[in-house]
PDB file of N, CA and C in Angstrom:
ATOM      1  N   MET Z  17     190.880 220.410 -54.767  1.00  0.00           N
ATOM      2  CA  MET Z  17     190.318 219.354 -55.550  1.00  0.00           C
ATOM      3  C   MET Z  17     191.328 218.211 -55.540  1.00  0.00           C
ATOM      4  N   ARG Z  18     190.845 217.054 -55.210  1.00  0.00           N
ATOM      5  CA  ARG Z  18     191.691 215.875 -55.202  1.00  0.00           C
ATOM      6  C   ARG Z  18     191.228 214.934 -56.309  1.00  0.00           C
ATOM      7  N   VAL Z  19     192.177 214.281 -56.960  1.00  0.00           N
ATOM      8  CA  VAL Z  19     191.873 213.492 -58.149  1.00  0.00           C
ATOM      9  C   VAL Z  19     192.418 212.079 -57.992  1.00  0.00           C
ATOM     10  N   GLN Z  20     191.608 211.113 -58.396  1.00  0.00           N
ATOM     11  CA  GLN Z  20     192.058 209.732 -58.517  1.00  0.00           C
ATOM     12  C   GLN Z  20     191.519 209.175 -59.829  1.00  0.00           C
ATOM     13  N   ILE Z  21     192.372 208.484 -60.566  1.00  0.00           N
ATOM     14  CA  ILE Z  21     191.945 207.784 -61.772  1.00  0.00           C
ATOM     15  C   ILE Z  21     192.129 206.296 -61.505  1.00  0.00           C
ATOM     16  N   TRP Z  22     191.057 205.566 -61.707  1.00  0.00           N
ATOM     17  CA  TRP Z  22     191.037 204.129 -61.435  1.00  0.00           C
ATOM     18  C   TRP Z  22     191.002 203.347 -62.746  1.00  0.00           C
ATOM     19  N   ASN Z  23     191.505 202.113 -62.735  1.00  0.00           N
ATOM     20  CA  ASN Z  23     191.452 201.268 -63.926  1.00  0.00           C
ATOM     21  C   ASN Z  23     190.258 200.323 -63.907  1.00  0.00           C
ATOM     22  N   GLY Z  24     189.284 200.615 -63.078  1.00  0.00           N
ATOM     23  CA  GLY Z  24     188.067 199.823 -62.974  1.00  0.00           C
ATOM     24  C   GLY Z  24     187.216 200.376 -61.852  1.00  0.00           C
ATOM     25  N   PRO Z  25     186.077 199.778 -61.579  1.00  0.00           N
ATOM     26  CA  PRO Z  25     185.218 200.256 -60.498  1.00  0.00           C
ATOM     27  C   PRO Z  25     185.930 200.164 -59.144  1.00  0.00           C
ATOM     28  N   PRO Z  26     185.929 201.239 -58.363  1.00  0.00           N
ATOM     29  CA  PRO Z  26     186.610 201.219 -57.064  1.00  0.00           C
ATOM     30  C   PRO Z  26     186.084 200.144 -56.113  1.00  0.00           C
ATOM     31  N   ASN Z  27     184.814 199.820 -56.224  1.00  0.00           N
ATOM     32  CA  ASN Z  27     184.230 198.837 -55.302  1.00  0.00           C
ATOM     33  C   ASN Z  27     184.246 197.418 -55.859  1.00  0.00           C
ATOM     34  N   ALA Z  28     184.921 197.216 -57.000  1.00  0.00           N
ATOM     35  CA  ALA Z  28     184.921 195.876 -57.603  1.00  0.00           C
ATOM     36  C   ALA Z  28     186.316 195.483 -58.092  1.00  0.00           C
ATOM     37  N   GLY Z  29     187.340 195.813 -57.301  1.00  0.00           N
ATOM     38  CA  GLY Z  29     188.687 195.353 -57.635  1.00  0.00           C
ATOM     39  C   GLY Z  29     189.531 196.311 -58.447  1.00  0.00           C
ATOM     40  N   GLY Z  30     189.030 197.497 -58.779  1.00  0.00           N
ATOM     41  CA  GLY Z  30     189.830 198.474 -59.510  1.00  0.00           C
ATOM     42  C   GLY Z  30     190.968 198.999 -58.644  1.00  0.00           C
ATOM     43  N   THR Z  31     192.034 199.444 -59.296  1.00  0.00           N
ATOM     44  CA  THR Z  31     193.162 200.010 -58.559  1.00  0.00           C
ATOM     45  C   THR Z  31     193.459 201.415 -59.069  1.00  0.00           C
ATOM     46  N   ILE Z  32     194.062 202.219 -58.222  1.00  0.00           N
ATOM     47  CA  ILE Z  32     194.396 203.600 -58.581  1.00  0.00           C
ATOM     48  C   ILE Z  32     195.603 203.596 -59.507  1.00  0.00           C
ATOM     49  N   VAL Z  33     195.490 204.274 -60.657  1.00  0.00           N
ATOM     50  CA  VAL Z  33     196.616 204.391 -61.584  1.00  0.00           C
ATOM     51  C   VAL Z  33     197.218 205.795 -61.563  1.00  0.00           C
ATOM     52  N   PHE Z  34     196.505 206.764 -60.979  1.00  0.00           N
ATOM     53  CA  PHE Z  34     197.040 208.121 -60.836  1.00  0.00           C
ATOM     54  C   PHE Z  34     196.295 208.834 -59.726  1.00  0.00           C
ATOM     55  N   GLY Z  35     197.000 209.680 -59.003  1.00  0.00           N
ATOM     56  CA  GLY Z  35     196.375 210.554 -58.031  1.00  0.00           C
ATOM     57  C   GLY Z  35     196.267 209.958 -56.645  1.00  0.00           C
ATOM     58  N   ASP Z  36     195.731 210.785 -55.732  1.00  0.00           N
ATOM     59  CA  ASP Z  36     195.550 210.381 -54.351  1.00  0.00           C
ATOM     60  C   ASP Z  36     194.524 211.305 -53.704  1.00  0.00           C
ATOM     61  N   LEU Z  37     194.232 211.056 -52.440  1.00  0.00           N
ATOM     62  CA  LEU Z  37     193.278 211.894 -51.718  1.00  0.00           C
ATOM     63  C   LEU Z  37     193.988 212.880 -50.794  1.00  0.00           C
ATOM     64  N   THR Z  38     195.301 213.055 -50.988  1.00  0.00           N
ATOM     65  CA  THR Z  38     196.085 213.959 -50.162  1.00  0.00           C
ATOM     66  C   THR Z  38     196.472 215.231 -50.912  1.00  0.00           C
ATOM     67  N   THR Z  39     196.948 215.102 -52.150  1.00  0.00           N
ATOM     68  CA  THR Z  39     197.456 216.236 -52.914  1.00  0.00           C
ATOM     69  C   THR Z  39     196.317 217.109 -53.423  1.00  0.00           C
ATOM     70  N   ASN Z  40     196.342 218.383 -53.061  1.00  0.00           N
ATOM     71  CA  ASN Z  40     195.347 219.335 -53.544  1.00  0.00           C
ATOM     72  C   ASN Z  40     195.824 219.891 -54.880  1.00  0.00           C
ATOM     73  N   ARG Z  41     195.104 219.607 -55.956  1.00  0.00           N
ATOM     74  CA  ARG Z  41     195.509 220.039 -57.291  1.00  0.00           C
ATOM     75  C   ARG Z  41     194.757 221.281 -57.769  1.00  0.00           C
ATOM     76  N   PHE Z  42     193.946 221.855 -56.913  1.00  0.00           N
ATOM     77  CA  PHE Z  42     193.141 223.023 -57.267  1.00  0.00           C
ATOM     78  C   PHE Z  42     193.978 224.297 -57.192  1.00  0.00           C
ATOM     79  N   ALA Z  43     193.937 225.118 -58.242  1.00  0.00           N
ATOM     80  CA  ALA Z  43     194.655 226.394 -58.246  1.00  0.00           C
ATOM     81  C   ALA Z  43     193.677 227.559 -58.233  1.00  0.00           C
ATOM     82  N   SER Z  44     192.686 227.528 -59.130  1.00  0.00           N
ATOM     83  CA  SER Z  44     191.711 228.613 -59.197  1.00  0.00           C
ATOM     84  C   SER Z  44     190.513 228.162 -60.023  1.00  0.00           C
ATOM     85  N   CYS Z  45     189.467 228.989 -60.035  1.00  0.00           N
ATOM     86  CA  CYS Z  45     188.304 228.693 -60.865  1.00  0.00           C
ATOM     87  C   CYS Z  45     187.770 229.994 -61.453  1.00  0.00           C
ATOM     88  N   ALA Z  46     186.982 229.859 -62.507  1.00  0.00           N
ATOM     89  CA  ALA Z  46     186.405 231.025 -63.162  1.00  0.00           C
ATOM     90  C   ALA Z  46     185.103 230.628 -63.838  1.00  0.00           C
ATOM     91  N   LEU Z  47     184.154 231.549 -63.878  1.00  0.00           N
ATOM     92  CA  LEU Z  47     182.912 231.301 -64.608  1.00  0.00           C
ATOM     93  C   LEU Z  47     183.208 231.254 -66.098  1.00  0.00           C
ATOM     94  N   VAL Z  48     182.516 230.378 -66.831  1.00  0.00           N
ATOM     95  CA  VAL Z  48     182.767 230.221 -68.261  1.00  0.00           C
ATOM     96  C   VAL Z  48     181.554 230.585 -69.116  1.00  0.00           C
ATOM     97  N   ASN Z  49     180.546 231.223 -68.502  1.00  0.00           N
ATOM     98  CA  ASN Z  49     179.347 231.666 -69.212  1.00  0.00           C
ATOM     99  C   ASN Z  49     178.589 230.505 -69.859  1.00  0.00           C
ATOM    100  N   ILE Z  50     178.607 229.359 -69.185  1.00  0.00           N
ATOM    101  CA  ILE Z  50     177.836 228.181 -69.590  1.00  0.00           C
ATOM    102  C   ILE Z  50     177.001 227.777 -68.384  1.00  0.00           C
ATOM    103  N   TYR Z  51     175.755 227.357 -68.627  1.00  0.00           N
ATOM    104  CA  TYR Z  51     174.861 227.013 -67.531  1.00  0.00           C
ATOM    105  C   TYR Z  51     174.270 225.633 -67.739  1.00  0.00           C
ATOM    106  N   ARG Z  52     174.073 224.901 -66.635  1.00  0.00           N
ATOM    107  CA  ARG Z  52     173.394 223.603 -66.695  1.00  0.00           C
ATOM    108  C   ARG Z  52     171.897 223.858 -66.768  1.00  0.00           C
ATOM    109  N   ASP Z  53     171.195 222.966 -67.443  1.00  0.00           N
ATOM    110  CA  ASP Z  53     169.739 223.069 -67.486  1.00  0.00           C
ATOM    111  C   ASP Z  53     169.152 221.664 -67.470  1.00  0.00           C
ATOM    112  N   SER Z  54     167.865 221.588 -67.623  1.00  0.00           N
ATOM    113  CA  SER Z  54     167.194 220.296 -67.712  1.00  0.00           C
ATOM    114  C   SER Z  54     166.113 220.405 -68.775  1.00  0.00           C
ATOM    115  N   GLU Z  55     165.490 219.305 -69.083  1.00  0.00           N
ATOM    116  CA  GLU Z  55     164.440 219.322 -70.103  1.00  0.00           C
ATOM    117  C   GLU Z  55     163.257 220.175 -69.685  1.00  0.00           C
ATOM    118  N   THR Z  56     163.057 220.352 -68.391  1.00  0.00           N
ATOM    119  CA  THR Z  56     161.904 221.124 -67.921  1.00  0.00           C
ATOM    120  C   THR Z  56     162.221 222.592 -67.670  1.00  0.00           C
ATOM    121  N   SER Z  57     163.499 222.966 -67.658  1.00  0.00           N
ATOM    122  CA  SER Z  57     163.849 224.371 -67.406  1.00  0.00           C
ATOM    123  C   SER Z  57     165.025 224.794 -68.281  1.00  0.00           C
ATOM    124  N   VAL Z  58     164.816 224.798 -69.588  1.00  0.00           N
ATOM    125  CA  VAL Z  58     165.913 225.059 -70.527  1.00  0.00           C
ATOM    126  C   VAL Z  58     166.399 226.505 -70.528  1.00  0.00           C
ATOM    127  N   VAL Z  59     165.677 227.422 -69.928  1.00  0.00           N
ATOM    128  CA  VAL Z  59     166.138 228.818 -69.885  1.00  0.00           C
ATOM    129  C   VAL Z  59     166.630 229.214 -68.491  1.00  0.00           C
ATOM    130  N   ASN Z  60     166.837 228.254 -67.628  1.00  0.00           N
ATOM    131  CA  ASN Z  60     167.296 228.519 -66.269  1.00  0.00           C
ATOM    132  C   ASN Z  60     168.780 228.891 -66.284  1.00  0.00           C
ATOM    133  N   ASN Z  61     169.118 230.060 -65.733  1.00  0.00           N
ATOM    134  CA  ASN Z  61     170.523 230.465 -65.668  1.00  0.00           C
ATOM    135  C   ASN Z  61     171.010 230.546 -64.220  1.00  0.00           C
ATOM    136  N   GLN Z  62     170.463 229.689 -63.373  1.00  0.00           N
ATOM    137  CA  GLN Z  62     170.821 229.696 -61.956  1.00  0.00           C
ATOM    138  C   GLN Z  62     171.865 228.636 -61.595  1.00  0.00           C
ATOM    139  N   ARG Z  63     172.339 227.870 -62.577  1.00  0.00           N
ATOM    140  CA  ARG Z  63     173.285 226.791 -62.287  1.00  0.00           C
ATOM    141  C   ARG Z  63     174.527 226.931 -63.167  1.00  0.00           C
ATOM    142  N   PRO Z  64     175.409 227.890 -62.850  1.00  0.00           N
ATOM    143  CA  PRO Z  64     176.585 228.122 -63.695  1.00  0.00           C
ATOM    144  C   PRO Z  64     177.616 226.997 -63.589  1.00  0.00           C
ATOM    145  N   ILE Z  65     178.353 226.807 -64.667  1.00  0.00           N
ATOM    146  CA  ILE Z  65     179.466 225.863 -64.701  1.00  0.00           C
ATOM    147  C   ILE Z  65     180.747 226.673 -64.578  1.00  0.00           C
ATOM    148  N   GLN Z  66     181.693 226.168 -63.811  1.00  0.00           N
ATOM    149  CA  GLN Z  66     182.962 226.859 -63.632  1.00  0.00           C
ATOM    150  C   GLN Z  66     184.101 226.008 -64.169  1.00  0.00           C
ATOM    151  N   ALA Z  67     185.122 226.674 -64.683  1.00  0.00           N
ATOM    152  CA  ALA Z  67     186.344 225.994 -65.102  1.00  0.00           C
ATOM    153  C   ALA Z  67     187.290 225.961 -63.915  1.00  0.00           C
ATOM    154  N   ALA Z  68     187.882 224.812 -63.663  1.00  0.00           N
ATOM    155  CA  ALA Z  68     188.861 224.684 -62.579  1.00  0.00           C
ATOM    156  C   ALA Z  68     190.245 224.552 -63.197  1.00  0.00           C
ATOM    157  N   ARG Z  69     191.192 225.259 -62.636  1.00  0.00           N
ATOM    158  CA  ARG Z  69     192.573 225.176 -63.112  1.00  0.00           C
ATOM    159  C   ARG Z  69     193.392 224.399 -62.090  1.00  0.00           C
ATOM    160  N   ARG Z  70     194.263 223.548 -62.587  1.00  0.00           N
ATOM    161  CA  ARG Z  70     195.066 222.714 -61.696  1.00  0.00           C
ATOM    162  C   ARG Z  70     196.372 223.409 -61.336  1.00  0.00           C
ATOM    163  N   ARG Z  71     196.912 223.009 -60.221  1.00  0.00           N
ATOM    164  CA  ARG Z  71     198.234 223.488 -59.822  1.00  0.00           C
ATOM    165  C   ARG Z  71     199.278 222.812 -60.676  1.00  0.00           C
ATOM    166  N   ARG Z  72     200.259 223.561 -61.036  1.00  0.00           N
ATOM    167  CA  ARG Z  72     201.378 222.971 -61.781  1.00  0.00           C
ATOM    168  C   ARG Z  72     202.355 222.354 -60.797  1.00  0.00           C
ATOM    169  N   SER Z  73     202.837 221.193 -61.161  1.00  0.00           N
ATOM    170  CA  SER Z  73     203.761 220.473 -60.267  1.00  0.00           C
ATOM    171  C   SER Z  73     205.158 221.027 -60.376  1.00  0.00           C
TER     172      SER Z  73
END
């Protein structure tokens, strides 16, 4: 996972204040027993959300 934080829209003059597209900050992931749904399928459990852990520098 690569992270960039911008101080404005990237396509309208914003600049990067943290991160890059080179450093991989992903360490691991795990299921958190939370699922995404929509207004039309509120009982759908086919779209799990995962927690991502970052690498320590």
